[in-house]
Amino acid sequence: MLRKTGLLLFILLFCGLSGCSLATSAPEQGEHRISDISSLETETLSMAGNIQQSETLIGDRFTLTGEEIFSRHVENLESGNYVNLESAVRNTNSVFYQISYSKNMAQFTYRNQICMRLIDQDEDALLYDTSDAYWLNEICANDNYLYWVEYVSSTAPENTQDCIKVMQYQLESGDINCIAERNYAEYGDICLEVSDRFLTWYDICRDGQVELSVFDIEKQAFQERDNRGSDMPDLAVTLYNPYERLKIVEDHITYFMLDPQEQLYIRRENLLTGTTDTFLLGKTKPYNKIGGCFSDSRYIGWHTEYGEGDYYFYDTDSEKLYCWNVKKDNMSVFSKYFCGGKLYFNNTDDHNIYVWNMPTGQVYRQNYGEDIYWIKSFGNNMLYLDISSMGTKGYCSLHIDD
């Protein structure tokens, strides 16, 4: 059944400025294409009748407990001080986790450690230990590098501003480098996304402007970027949620752009070739808040609100536009990931993991029975479920093949 819907979209947003600390390199200059999909009719999607129970979605699992970790690493903790197992991330062979130390009633930490454990070994290694940062966050990894963000207060008389540092740890050599630094009075929080080849984030200025930071891991350099784009100079990068991640799928990133007439676009950019595909969604009007956008090689998508909004999928093969209302299917999406023509998400109402195959319409689900805080990616072929409960952190793999 078809229904005519105008793409009425509301967005409260920022536009573009930032800097990088390493030498820059530009991607190859590829083709720039634009498509107007603002007047397309939308076909309504529903999961009803398409859901099959599965026992094969979730793969190997790795769990850490605070009690176990503290017994190995924490000694002579002074009275009134506290220790926490903050986060855990993994790559193919290892899990990396953060331990923080804080004083009673303190707002920030006074010490942070990052440790590593191989999946098949019951032995830990301390990789990083700092008392300089009052907070450490956003740990992510691929098979060669570990990245994180740390917040540091300057004690120099000429500089009393806090700064944000993006740190890189080379797993083979143990070399540690600060690859980017921002003044916290001028920039907001940084949320990292990593693949085998790239590290990305949005740089959000306090004045509301936004830029894209793309670090080429192989070249160890930031891409030199014109965030407004030489092909359409009136467009500016636009962001609704300041904690949205600049996701990397198949070496592509996807982001919103806005023109002076308040028309909203989605741009898919190939980080290797510089090729871009820009899709005009239409004039922005007060409506359901935009939550984020996503893509793979075939589909362009975006969603409104968080948890119970609408998901839009534009199929570039058939040139059809689809809309799925989450609430009508009795779902509440907490985290999601889109790749390979499939939407992966967890439904917080029933603790089920769902995989929706867009080309076939088939939906698979599996009950996990625990709190699952996030579906995370690593590279182009691996997805992990971030599991967490009181005093426990861990990961399990999520199968992405048919």
mmCIF file of C-alpha atoms in Angstrom:
data_model
loop_
_atom_site.group_PDB
_atom_site.id
_atom_site.type_symbol
_atom_site.label_atom_id
_atom_site.label_comp_id
_atom_site.label_asym_id
_atom_site.label_seq_id
_atom_site.Cartn_x
_atom_site.Cartn_y
_atom_site.Cartn_z
ATOM 1 C CA MET A 1 0.000 0.000 0.000
ATOM 2 C CA LEU A 2 1.314 3.422 -0.964
ATOM 3 C CA ARG A 3 0.787 6.612 0.942
ATOM 4 C CA LYS A 4 1.822 10.099 -0.077
ATOM 5 C CA THR A 5 3.961 11.802 2.532
ATOM 6 C CA GLY A 6 5.840 15.028 2.211
ATOM 7 C CA LEU A 7 9.285 14.778 3.677
ATOM 8 C CA LEU A 8 8.563 17.236 6.423
ATOM 9 C CA LEU A 9 11.681 17.323 8.527
ATOM 10 C CA PHE A 10 12.637 19.439 11.516
ATOM 11 C CA ILE A 11 16.205 19.918 12.582
ATOM 12 C CA LEU A 12 17.911 22.066 15.165
ATOM 13 C CA LEU A 13 21.422 22.316 13.997
ATOM 14 C CA PHE A 14 24.998 23.441 13.679
ATOM 15 C CA CYS A 15 27.359 24.281 10.719
ATOM 16 C CA GLY A 16 31.293 24.192 10.091
ATOM 17 C CA LEU A 17 34.794 24.930 11.645
ATOM 18 C CA SER A 18 37.695 22.962 13.196
ATOM 19 C CA GLY A 19 41.391 22.181 13.048
ATOM 20 C CA CYS A 20 43.716 19.190 12.906
ATOM 21 C CA SER A 21 47.105 18.643 14.426
ATOM 22 C CA LEU A 22 48.866 16.360 11.916
ATOM 23 C CA ALA A 23 49.842 16.836 8.285
ATOM 24 C CA THR A 24 46.854 16.642 5.968
ATOM 25 C CA SER A 25 46.195 14.521 2.922
ATOM 26 C CA ALA A 26 43.291 14.845 0.529
ATOM 27 C CA PRO A 27 41.324 11.883 -0.862
ATOM 28 C CA GLU A 28 41.222 11.307 -4.583
ATOM 29 C CA GLN A 29 38.745 13.628 -6.259
ATOM 30 C CA GLY A 30 35.846 11.558 -7.515
ATOM 31 C CA GLU A 31 32.497 12.193 -9.136
ATOM 32 C CA HIS A 32 29.822 14.359 -7.494
ATOM 33 C CA ARG A 33 26.219 13.304 -8.076
ATOM 34 C CA ILE A 34 22.970 14.780 -6.788
ATOM 35 C CA SER A 35 19.444 13.306 -6.686
ATOM 36 C CA ASP A 36 16.175 15.016 -5.727
ATOM 37 C CA ILE A 37 14.008 12.582 -3.770
ATOM 38 C CA SER A 38 11.941 15.242 -2.020
ATOM 39 C CA SER A 39 8.716 14.546 -3.930
ATOM 40 C CA LEU A 40 8.794 10.733 -3.913
ATOM 41 C CA GLU A 41 5.869 8.775 -2.558
ATOM 42 C CA THR A 42 6.736 6.521 0.357
ATOM 43 C CA GLU A 43 5.744 2.906 0.647
ATOM 44 C CA THR A 44 4.900 1.825 4.184
ATOM 45 C CA LEU A 45 6.992 -1.001 5.651
ATOM 46 C CA SER A 46 5.974 -3.276 8.504
ATOM 47 C CA MET A 47 7.593 -6.217 10.249
ATOM 48 C CA ALA A 48 4.229 -7.867 10.886
ATOM 49 C CA GLY A 49 4.203 -11.419 9.546
ATOM 50 C CA ASN A 50 7.881 -11.373 8.591
ATOM 51 C CA ILE A 51 9.557 -12.158 11.934
ATOM 52 C CA GLN A 52 11.285 -15.483 12.465
ATOM 53 C CA GLN A 53 12.862 -16.602 15.735
ATOM 54 C CA SER A 54 16.552 -17.403 15.378
ATOM 55 C CA GLU A 55 19.154 -19.070 17.556
ATOM 56 C CA THR A 56 22.127 -18.073 15.409
ATOM 57 C CA LEU A 57 22.312 -14.273 15.505
ATOM 58 C CA ILE A 58 24.599 -14.039 18.533
ATOM 59 C CA GLY A 59 28.043 -15.582 18.482
ATOM 60 C CA ASP A 60 31.009 -15.783 20.846
ATOM 61 C CA ARG A 61 30.837 -13.881 24.114
ATOM 62 C CA PHE A 62 33.426 -12.314 26.398
ATOM 63 C CA THR A 63 32.582 -10.872 29.822
ATOM 64 C CA LEU A 64 34.587 -9.009 32.458
ATOM 65 C CA THR A 65 33.511 -8.457 36.052
ATOM 66 C CA GLY A 66 34.600 -5.558 38.213
ATOM 67 C CA GLU A 67 35.387 -7.883 41.105
ATOM 68 C CA GLU A 68 37.786 -9.916 38.979
ATOM 69 C CA ILE A 69 39.436 -6.860 37.421
ATOM 70 C CA PHE A 70 39.910 -5.021 40.716
ATOM 71 C CA SER A 71 41.478 -8.069 42.352
ATOM 72 C CA ARG A 72 44.127 -8.081 39.639
ATOM 73 C CA HIS A 73 44.848 -4.383 39.296
ATOM 74 C CA VAL A 74 43.779 -2.375 42.319
ATOM 75 C CA GLU A 75 46.049 -2.260 45.370
ATOM 76 C CA ASN A 76 46.086 -0.085 48.502
ATOM 77 C CA LEU A 77 43.025 1.974 47.625
ATOM 78 C CA GLU A 78 42.797 4.755 50.193
ATOM 79 C CA SER A 79 39.707 5.121 52.340
ATOM 80 C CA GLY A 80 37.086 7.307 50.635
ATOM 81 C CA ASN A 81 38.413 6.545 47.157
ATOM 82 C CA TYR A 82 36.513 4.500 44.593
ATOM 83 C CA VAL A 83 37.338 2.431 41.546
ATOM 84 C CA ASN A 84 35.098 1.642 38.586
ATOM 85 C CA LEU A 85 35.168 -0.579 35.532
ATOM 86 C CA GLU A 86 34.059 2.086 33.049
ATOM 87 C CA SER A 87 33.925 0.503 29.607
ATOM 88 C CA ALA A 88 35.135 -2.367 27.467
ATOM 89 C CA VAL A 89 35.695 -2.603 23.707
ATOM 90 C CA ARG A 90 37.138 -5.314 21.518
ATOM 91 C CA ASN A 91 38.733 -6.086 18.201
ATOM 92 C CA THR A 92 39.204 -9.500 16.613
ATOM 93 C CA ASN A 93 41.512 -10.965 19.256
ATOM 94 C CA SER A 94 41.452 -8.682 22.302
ATOM 95 C CA VAL A 95 39.288 -6.823 24.784
ATOM 96 C CA PHE A 96 40.347 -3.396 26.061
ATOM 97 C CA TYR A 97 38.876 -1.978 29.241
ATOM 98 C CA GLN A 98 39.136 1.192 31.308
ATOM 99 C CA ILE A 99 39.527 1.476 35.079
ATOM 100 C CA SER A 100 38.873 4.846 36.712
ATOM 101 C CA TYR A 101 39.695 6.111 40.198
ATOM 102 C CA SER A 102 37.772 8.847 41.991
ATOM 103 C CA LYS A 103 37.374 10.367 45.448
ATOM 104 C CA ASN A 104 34.176 10.397 47.463
ATOM 105 C CA MET A 105 31.700 12.980 46.097
ATOM 106 C CA ALA A 106 34.176 14.077 43.392
ATOM 107 C CA GLN A 107 32.788 15.023 40.000
ATOM 108 C CA PHE A 108 35.780 13.740 38.036
ATOM 109 C CA THR A 109 38.417 11.025 38.239
ATOM 110 C CA TYR A 110 42.009 11.444 39.407
ATOM 111 C CA ARG A 111 43.503 8.416 37.634
ATOM 112 C CA ASN A 112 42.627 6.275 34.589
ATOM 113 C CA GLN A 113 44.060 3.039 33.238
ATOM 114 C CA ILE A 114 43.536 1.104 30.018
ATOM 115 C CA CYS A 115 44.235 -2.633 30.033
ATOM 116 C CA MET A 116 44.141 -5.371 27.408
ATOM 117 C CA ARG A 117 43.214 -9.045 27.597
ATOM 118 C CA LEU A 118 43.519 -11.498 24.725
ATOM 119 C CA ILE A 119 40.290 -13.368 24.053
ATOM 120 C CA ASP A 120 41.903 -16.801 24.408
ATOM 121 C CA GLN A 121 44.170 -15.982 27.376
ATOM 122 C CA ASP A 122 43.485 -15.295 31.029
ATOM 123 C CA GLU A 123 46.204 -12.666 31.302
ATOM 124 C CA ASP A 124 46.023 -8.855 31.341
ATOM 125 C CA ALA A 125 48.445 -6.158 30.232
ATOM 126 C CA LEU A 126 48.432 -2.536 31.394
ATOM 127 C CA LEU A 127 48.687 -0.341 28.284
ATOM 128 C CA TYR A 128 48.138 3.148 29.645
ATOM 129 C CA ASP A 129 48.105 4.805 33.065
ATOM 130 C CA THR A 130 47.525 8.529 33.529
ATOM 131 C CA SER A 131 46.794 10.946 36.346
ATOM 132 C CA ASP A 132 46.841 13.959 34.020
ATOM 133 C CA ALA A 133 43.350 13.471 32.561
ATOM 134 C CA TYR A 134 40.323 14.196 34.734
ATOM 135 C CA TRP A 135 38.202 12.082 32.408
ATOM 136 C CA LEU A 136 38.853 9.451 29.766
ATOM 137 C CA ASN A 137 36.202 8.335 27.292
ATOM 138 C CA GLU A 138 35.337 6.990 23.824
ATOM 139 C CA ILE A 139 37.685 3.991 23.688
ATOM 140 C CA CYS A 140 37.557 2.250 20.309
ATOM 141 C CA ALA A 141 39.852 -0.160 18.468
ATOM 142 C CA ASN A 142 40.670 -1.959 15.270
ATOM 143 C CA ASP A 143 43.235 -4.738 14.943
ATOM 144 C CA ASN A 144 46.211 -2.362 14.816
ATOM 145 C CA TYR A 145 45.333 0.699 16.885
ATOM 146 C CA LEU A 146 43.504 1.759 20.012
ATOM 147 C CA TYR A 147 41.932 5.231 20.271
ATOM 148 C CA TRP A 148 40.378 7.246 23.057
ATOM 149 C CA VAL A 149 39.509 10.801 24.119
ATOM 150 C CA GLU A 150 40.835 12.385 27.283
ATOM 151 C CA TYR A 151 40.019 15.656 29.020
ATOM 152 C CA VAL A 152 42.905 17.550 30.582
ATOM 153 C CA SER A 153 43.051 20.697 32.730
ATOM 154 C CA SER A 154 45.961 22.965 31.895
ATOM 155 C CA THR A 155 48.058 24.185 34.840
ATOM 156 C CA ALA A 156 50.208 26.543 32.792
ATOM 157 C CA PRO A 157 49.742 30.218 33.857
ATOM 158 C CA GLU A 158 49.329 31.356 30.252
ATOM 159 C CA ASN A 159 46.664 28.718 29.501
ATOM 160 C CA THR A 160 43.968 27.901 32.030
ATOM 161 C CA GLN A 161 41.580 26.316 29.513
ATOM 162 C CA ASP A 162 40.703 22.636 29.560
ATOM 163 C CA CYS A 163 41.521 20.704 26.418
ATOM 164 C CA ILE A 164 40.291 17.554 24.680
ATOM 165 C CA LYS A 165 42.889 15.169 23.272
ATOM 166 C CA VAL A 166 42.390 12.337 20.787
ATOM 167 C CA MET A 167 44.954 9.659 21.613
ATOM 168 C CA GLN A 168 46.343 6.835 19.486
ATOM 169 C CA TYR A 169 48.026 3.639 20.770
ATOM 170 C CA GLN A 170 49.869 1.443 18.250
ATOM 171 C CA LEU A 171 49.215 -2.112 19.475
ATOM 172 C CA GLU A 172 52.325 -3.701 18.006
ATOM 173 C CA SER A 173 54.890 -1.109 19.084
ATOM 174 C CA GLY A 174 53.170 0.436 22.119
ATOM 175 C CA ASP A 175 53.732 3.950 20.724
ATOM 176 C CA ILE A 176 51.297 6.550 22.075
ATOM 177 C CA ASN A 177 50.540 9.808 20.260
ATOM 178 C CA CYS A 178 48.121 12.677 20.614
ATOM 179 C CA ILE A 179 46.776 13.047 17.076
ATOM 180 C CA ALA A 180 44.388 15.964 17.735
ATOM 181 C CA GLU A 181 43.772 18.550 20.444
ATOM 182 C CA ARG A 182 40.842 20.914 20.940
ATOM 183 C CA ASN A 183 40.225 23.760 23.379
ATOM 184 C CA TYR A 184 37.213 22.690 25.445
ATOM 185 C CA ALA A 185 36.043 26.292 25.709
ATOM 186 C CA GLU A 186 35.679 26.366 21.919
ATOM 187 C CA TYR A 187 34.671 22.784 21.054
ATOM 188 C CA GLY A 188 32.159 20.273 22.379
ATOM 189 C CA ASP A 189 32.626 16.603 23.235
ATOM 190 C CA ILE A 190 34.178 14.276 20.648
ATOM 191 C CA CYS A 191 32.556 10.936 19.749
ATOM 192 C CA LEU A 192 34.849 8.551 17.853
ATOM 193 C CA GLU A 193 34.122 5.984 15.174
ATOM 194 C CA VAL A 194 36.814 3.667 13.796
ATOM 195 C CA SER A 195 37.169 1.194 10.929
ATOM 196 C CA ASP A 196 40.159 -0.707 9.589
ATOM 197 C CA ARG A 197 41.298 2.346 7.619
ATOM 198 C CA PHE A 198 39.721 5.489 9.118
ATOM 199 C CA LEU A 199 38.971 7.282 12.380
ATOM 200 C CA THR A 200 36.185 9.885 12.205
ATOM 201 C CA TRP A 201 34.291 12.345 14.363
ATOM 202 C CA TYR A 202 32.250 15.545 14.229
ATOM 203 C CA ASP A 203 34.054 18.664 15.451
ATOM 204 C CA ILE A 204 31.361 20.832 17.035
ATOM 205 C CA CYS A 205 32.185 24.444 17.804
ATOM 206 C CA ARG A 206 30.604 26.206 20.747
ATOM 207 C CA ASP A 207 29.289 28.811 18.289
ATOM 208 C CA GLY A 208 27.217 26.099 16.604
ATOM 209 C CA GLN A 209 29.382 25.342 13.583
ATOM 210 C CA VAL A 210 30.338 21.793 12.653
ATOM 211 C CA GLU A 211 33.114 20.093 10.653
ATOM 212 C CA LEU A 212 34.064 16.536 9.788
ATOM 213 C CA SER A 213 37.392 15.171 10.994
ATOM 214 C CA VAL A 214 38.682 12.168 9.024
ATOM 215 C CA PHE A 215 41.979 10.582 10.050
ATOM 216 C CA ASP A 216 43.542 8.223 7.512
ATOM 217 C CA ILE A 217 45.118 5.537 9.698
ATOM 218 C CA GLU A 218 47.207 4.054 6.905
ATOM 219 C CA LYS A 219 48.702 7.442 5.976
ATOM 220 C CA GLN A 220 48.729 8.660 9.598
ATOM 221 C CA ALA A 221 47.333 11.995 8.459
ATOM 222 C CA PHE A 222 44.072 13.924 8.468
ATOM 223 C CA GLN A 223 42.281 14.389 5.186
ATOM 224 C CA GLU A 224 42.310 17.952 3.976
ATOM 225 C CA ARG A 225 38.629 18.822 3.713
ATOM 226 C CA ASP A 226 36.398 21.526 2.335
ATOM 227 C CA ASN A 227 33.361 20.779 4.460
ATOM 228 C CA ARG A 228 31.086 22.930 2.330
ATOM 229 C CA GLY A 229 32.103 21.037 -0.784
ATOM 230 C CA SER A 230 33.438 22.493 -3.999
ATOM 231 C CA ASP A 231 30.576 20.920 -5.934
ATOM 232 C CA MET A 232 27.822 22.658 -3.899
ATOM 233 C CA PRO A 233 29.469 25.509 -1.969
ATOM 234 C CA ASP A 234 26.200 26.734 -0.422
ATOM 235 C CA LEU A 235 25.792 23.524 1.579
ATOM 236 C CA ALA A 236 27.042 23.267 5.147
ATOM 237 C CA VAL A 237 27.476 20.155 7.286
ATOM 238 C CA THR A 238 24.565 19.913 9.696
ATOM 239 C CA LEU A 239 24.105 17.911 12.872
ATOM 240 C CA TYR A 240 21.083 17.375 15.060
ATOM 241 C CA ASN A 241 22.447 15.245 17.897
ATOM 242 C CA PRO A 242 25.852 16.404 19.248
ATOM 243 C CA TYR A 243 26.599 12.821 20.316
ATOM 244 C CA GLU A 244 25.925 11.312 16.893
ATOM 245 C CA ARG A 245 28.832 9.316 15.473
ATOM 246 C CA LEU A 246 30.197 9.741 11.973
ATOM 247 C CA LYS A 247 29.778 6.070 11.095
ATOM 248 C CA ILE A 248 32.000 4.369 8.535
ATOM 249 C CA VAL A 249 30.405 1.643 6.399
ATOM 250 C CA GLU A 250 32.217 0.197 3.376
ATOM 251 C CA ASP A 251 34.681 3.137 3.552
ATOM 252 C CA HIS A 252 31.764 5.591 3.262
ATOM 253 C CA ILE A 253 30.517 8.212 5.697
ATOM 254 C CA THR A 254 27.005 9.672 5.648
ATOM 255 C CA TYR A 255 25.955 13.044 7.035
ATOM 256 C CA PHE A 256 23.348 15.790 6.802
ATOM 257 C CA MET A 257 23.843 19.087 4.962
ATOM 258 C CA LEU A 258 21.717 22.234 4.839
ATOM 259 C CA ASP A 259 21.469 25.051 2.296
ATOM 260 C CA PRO A 260 20.600 28.728 2.913
ATOM 261 C CA GLN A 261 16.965 28.030 1.975
ATOM 262 C CA GLU A 262 16.690 25.516 4.855
ATOM 263 C CA GLN A 263 16.556 22.536 2.513
ATOM 264 C CA LEU A 264 17.949 19.351 3.977
ATOM 265 C CA TYR A 265 20.284 16.929 2.180
ATOM 266 C CA ILE A 266 22.002 13.630 2.956
ATOM 267 C CA ARG A 267 25.490 13.146 1.563
ATOM 268 C CA ARG A 268 27.227 9.784 1.189
ATOM 269 C CA GLU A 269 30.977 10.166 0.670
ATOM 270 C CA ASN A 270 33.563 7.601 -0.350
ATOM 271 C CA LEU A 271 36.637 8.333 1.790
ATOM 272 C CA LEU A 272 38.983 6.569 -0.629
ATOM 273 C CA THR A 273 37.874 8.068 -3.948
ATOM 274 C CA GLY A 274 36.205 11.334 -2.932
ATOM 275 C CA THR A 275 33.049 10.351 -4.840
ATOM 276 C CA THR A 276 29.896 11.826 -3.294
ATOM 277 C CA ASP A 277 26.189 11.175 -3.707
ATOM 278 C CA THR A 278 23.947 13.955 -2.412
ATOM 279 C CA PHE A 279 20.216 13.431 -1.883
ATOM 280 C CA LEU A 280 17.806 16.336 -1.491
ATOM 281 C CA LEU A 281 15.170 15.498 1.138
ATOM 282 C CA GLY A 282 13.270 18.766 0.923
ATOM 283 C CA LYS A 283 12.372 21.894 2.813
ATOM 284 C CA THR A 284 12.701 21.559 6.578
ATOM 285 C CA LYS A 285 9.577 22.297 8.604
ATOM 286 C CA PRO A 286 8.575 21.758 12.242
ATOM 287 C CA TYR A 287 7.992 18.020 12.429
ATOM 288 C CA ASN A 288 9.439 14.977 14.199
ATOM 289 C CA LYS A 289 13.028 15.643 15.141
ATOM 290 C CA ILE A 290 15.682 14.126 12.913
ATOM 291 C CA GLY A 291 17.708 11.526 14.771
ATOM 292 C CA GLY A 292 20.442 10.516 12.351
ATOM 293 C CA CYS A 293 21.326 9.158 8.900
ATOM 294 C CA PHE A 294 23.015 6.039 7.556
ATOM 295 C CA SER A 295 23.865 4.249 4.319
ATOM 296 C CA ASP A 296 25.532 1.335 2.628
ATOM 297 C CA SER A 297 26.342 0.843 -1.063
ATOM 298 C CA ARG A 298 22.635 0.478 -1.969
ATOM 299 C CA TYR A 299 20.479 2.246 0.618
ATOM 300 C CA ILE A 300 20.348 5.783 1.962
ATOM 301 C CA GLY A 301 18.428 6.185 5.195
ATOM 302 C CA TRP A 302 17.518 8.506 8.020
ATOM 303 C CA HIS A 303 15.286 8.392 11.057
ATOM 304 C CA THR A 304 13.254 10.799 13.153
ATOM 305 C CA GLU A 305 13.308 11.055 16.939
ATOM 306 C CA TYR A 306 14.897 8.268 18.958
ATOM 307 C CA GLY A 307 13.335 4.967 19.887
ATOM 308 C CA GLU A 308 9.856 5.376 18.423
ATOM 309 C CA GLY A 309 10.115 7.559 15.313
ATOM 310 C CA ASP A 310 10.060 6.879 11.574
ATOM 311 C CA TYR A 311 12.827 5.210 9.573
ATOM 312 C CA TYR A 312 13.198 6.138 5.886
ATOM 313 C CA PHE A 313 15.038 3.916 3.390
ATOM 314 C CA TYR A 314 15.789 5.048 -0.157
ATOM 315 C CA ASP A 315 16.722 2.148 -2.443
ATOM 316 C CA THR A 316 19.126 3.538 -5.057
ATOM 317 C CA ASP A 317 18.635 0.433 -7.227
ATOM 318 C CA SER A 318 14.850 0.659 -7.528
ATOM 319 C CA GLU A 319 14.678 4.422 -6.789
ATOM 320 C CA LYS A 320 11.882 3.757 -4.285
ATOM 321 C CA LEU A 321 11.431 5.345 -0.875
ATOM 322 C CA TYR A 322 10.160 3.355 2.110
ATOM 323 C CA CYS A 323 9.004 4.390 5.580
ATOM 324 C CA TRP A 324 8.826 2.269 8.729
ATOM 325 C CA ASN A 325 7.011 3.548 11.811
ATOM 326 C CA VAL A 326 8.696 1.964 14.820
ATOM 327 C CA LYS A 327 5.828 2.502 17.224
ATOM 328 C CA LYS A 328 3.234 0.852 14.963
ATOM 329 C CA ASP A 329 5.280 -2.341 15.074
ATOM 330 C CA ASN A 330 5.458 -2.095 18.885
ATOM 331 C CA MET A 331 9.200 -1.554 18.876
ATOM 332 C CA SER A 332 11.479 0.716 20.874
ATOM 333 C CA VAL A 333 14.860 0.997 19.158
ATOM 334 C CA PHE A 334 17.701 1.826 21.519
ATOM 335 C CA SER A 335 20.712 1.244 19.270
ATOM 336 C CA LYS A 336 21.041 0.315 15.635
ATOM 337 C CA TYR A 337 23.509 -0.273 12.840
ATOM 338 C CA PHE A 338 22.937 -0.479 9.090
ATOM 339 C CA CYS A 339 25.202 -2.352 6.687
ATOM 340 C CA GLY A 340 24.923 -4.918 3.918
ATOM 341 C CA GLY A 341 21.279 -4.058 3.303
ATOM 342 C CA LYS A 342 20.364 -5.012 6.861
ATOM 343 C CA LEU A 343 19.129 -2.995 9.823
ATOM 344 C CA TYR A 344 20.425 -4.360 13.128
ATOM 345 C CA PHE A 345 18.785 -3.083 16.299
ATOM 346 C CA ASN A 346 17.844 -3.995 19.842
ATOM 347 C CA ASN A 347 14.299 -3.586 21.104
ATOM 348 C CA THR A 348 14.386 -2.432 24.717
ATOM 349 C CA ASP A 349 10.804 -3.568 25.299
ATOM 350 C CA ASP A 350 11.600 -7.270 24.943
ATOM 351 C CA HIS A 351 15.443 -7.466 24.966
ATOM 352 C CA ASN A 352 15.364 -8.995 21.498
ATOM 353 C CA ILE A 353 18.004 -8.427 18.844
ATOM 354 C CA TYR A 354 16.516 -7.923 15.370
ATOM 355 C CA VAL A 355 18.072 -8.173 11.924
ATOM 356 C CA TRP A 356 15.886 -6.827 9.115
ATOM 357 C CA ASN A 357 16.983 -7.820 5.624
ATOM 358 C CA MET A 358 15.745 -4.959 3.446
ATOM 359 C CA PRO A 359 15.932 -6.635 -0.009
ATOM 360 C CA THR A 360 14.011 -9.733 1.154
ATOM 361 C CA GLY A 361 11.843 -8.187 3.885
ATOM 362 C CA GLN A 362 12.733 -11.052 6.223
ATOM 363 C CA VAL A 363 13.260 -10.251 9.926
ATOM 364 C CA TYR A 364 15.189 -12.441 12.352
ATOM 365 C CA ARG A 365 15.175 -12.020 16.112
ATOM 366 C CA GLN A 366 16.838 -13.580 19.122
ATOM 367 C CA ASN A 367 16.171 -12.991 22.795
ATOM 368 C CA TYR A 368 19.306 -12.119 24.684
ATOM 369 C CA GLY A 369 17.857 -11.675 28.131
ATOM 370 C CA GLU A 370 20.347 -9.060 29.335
ATOM 371 C CA ASP A 371 20.836 -5.322 29.085
ATOM 372 C CA ILE A 372 22.420 -4.507 25.739
ATOM 373 C CA TYR A 373 23.564 -0.939 25.639
ATOM 374 C CA TRP A 374 24.900 -0.565 22.121
ATOM 375 C CA ILE A 375 25.456 -2.302 18.815
ATOM 376 C CA LYS A 376 28.984 -1.396 17.772
ATOM 377 C CA SER A 377 30.979 -1.933 14.621
ATOM 378 C CA PHE A 378 34.545 -2.882 13.910
ATOM 379 C CA GLY A 379 35.786 -2.703 10.346
ATOM 380 C CA ASN A 380 33.436 -3.659 7.532
ATOM 381 C CA ASN A 381 32.681 -7.229 8.537
ATOM 382 C CA MET A 382 32.243 -7.364 12.295
ATOM 383 C CA LEU A 383 29.512 -6.186 14.667
ATOM 384 C CA TYR A 384 29.522 -6.514 18.442
ATOM 385 C CA LEU A 385 26.918 -6.198 21.140
ATOM 386 C CA ASP A 386 28.071 -4.082 24.062
ATOM 387 C CA ILE A 387 26.626 -5.833 27.131
ATOM 388 C CA SER A 388 26.508 -4.276 30.559
ATOM 389 C CA SER A 389 25.003 -4.842 33.982
ATOM 390 C CA MET A 390 25.949 -3.905 37.521
ATOM 391 C CA GLY A 391 29.706 -4.483 37.815
ATOM 392 C CA THR A 392 29.928 -6.338 34.483
ATOM 393 C CA LYS A 393 31.151 -5.268 31.041
ATOM 394 C CA GLY A 394 31.482 -7.371 27.966
ATOM 395 C CA TYR A 395 30.973 -8.070 24.305
ATOM 396 C CA CYS A 396 29.571 -10.738 22.078
ATOM 397 C CA SER A 397 29.678 -10.965 18.306
ATOM 398 C CA LEU A 398 26.658 -10.492 16.089
ATOM 399 C CA HIS A 399 26.521 -12.556 12.899
ATOM 400 C CA ILE A 400 26.105 -10.416 9.782
ATOM 401 C CA ASP A 401 26.051 -13.150 7.123
ATOM 402 C CA ASP A 402 22.879 -14.776 5.816
#
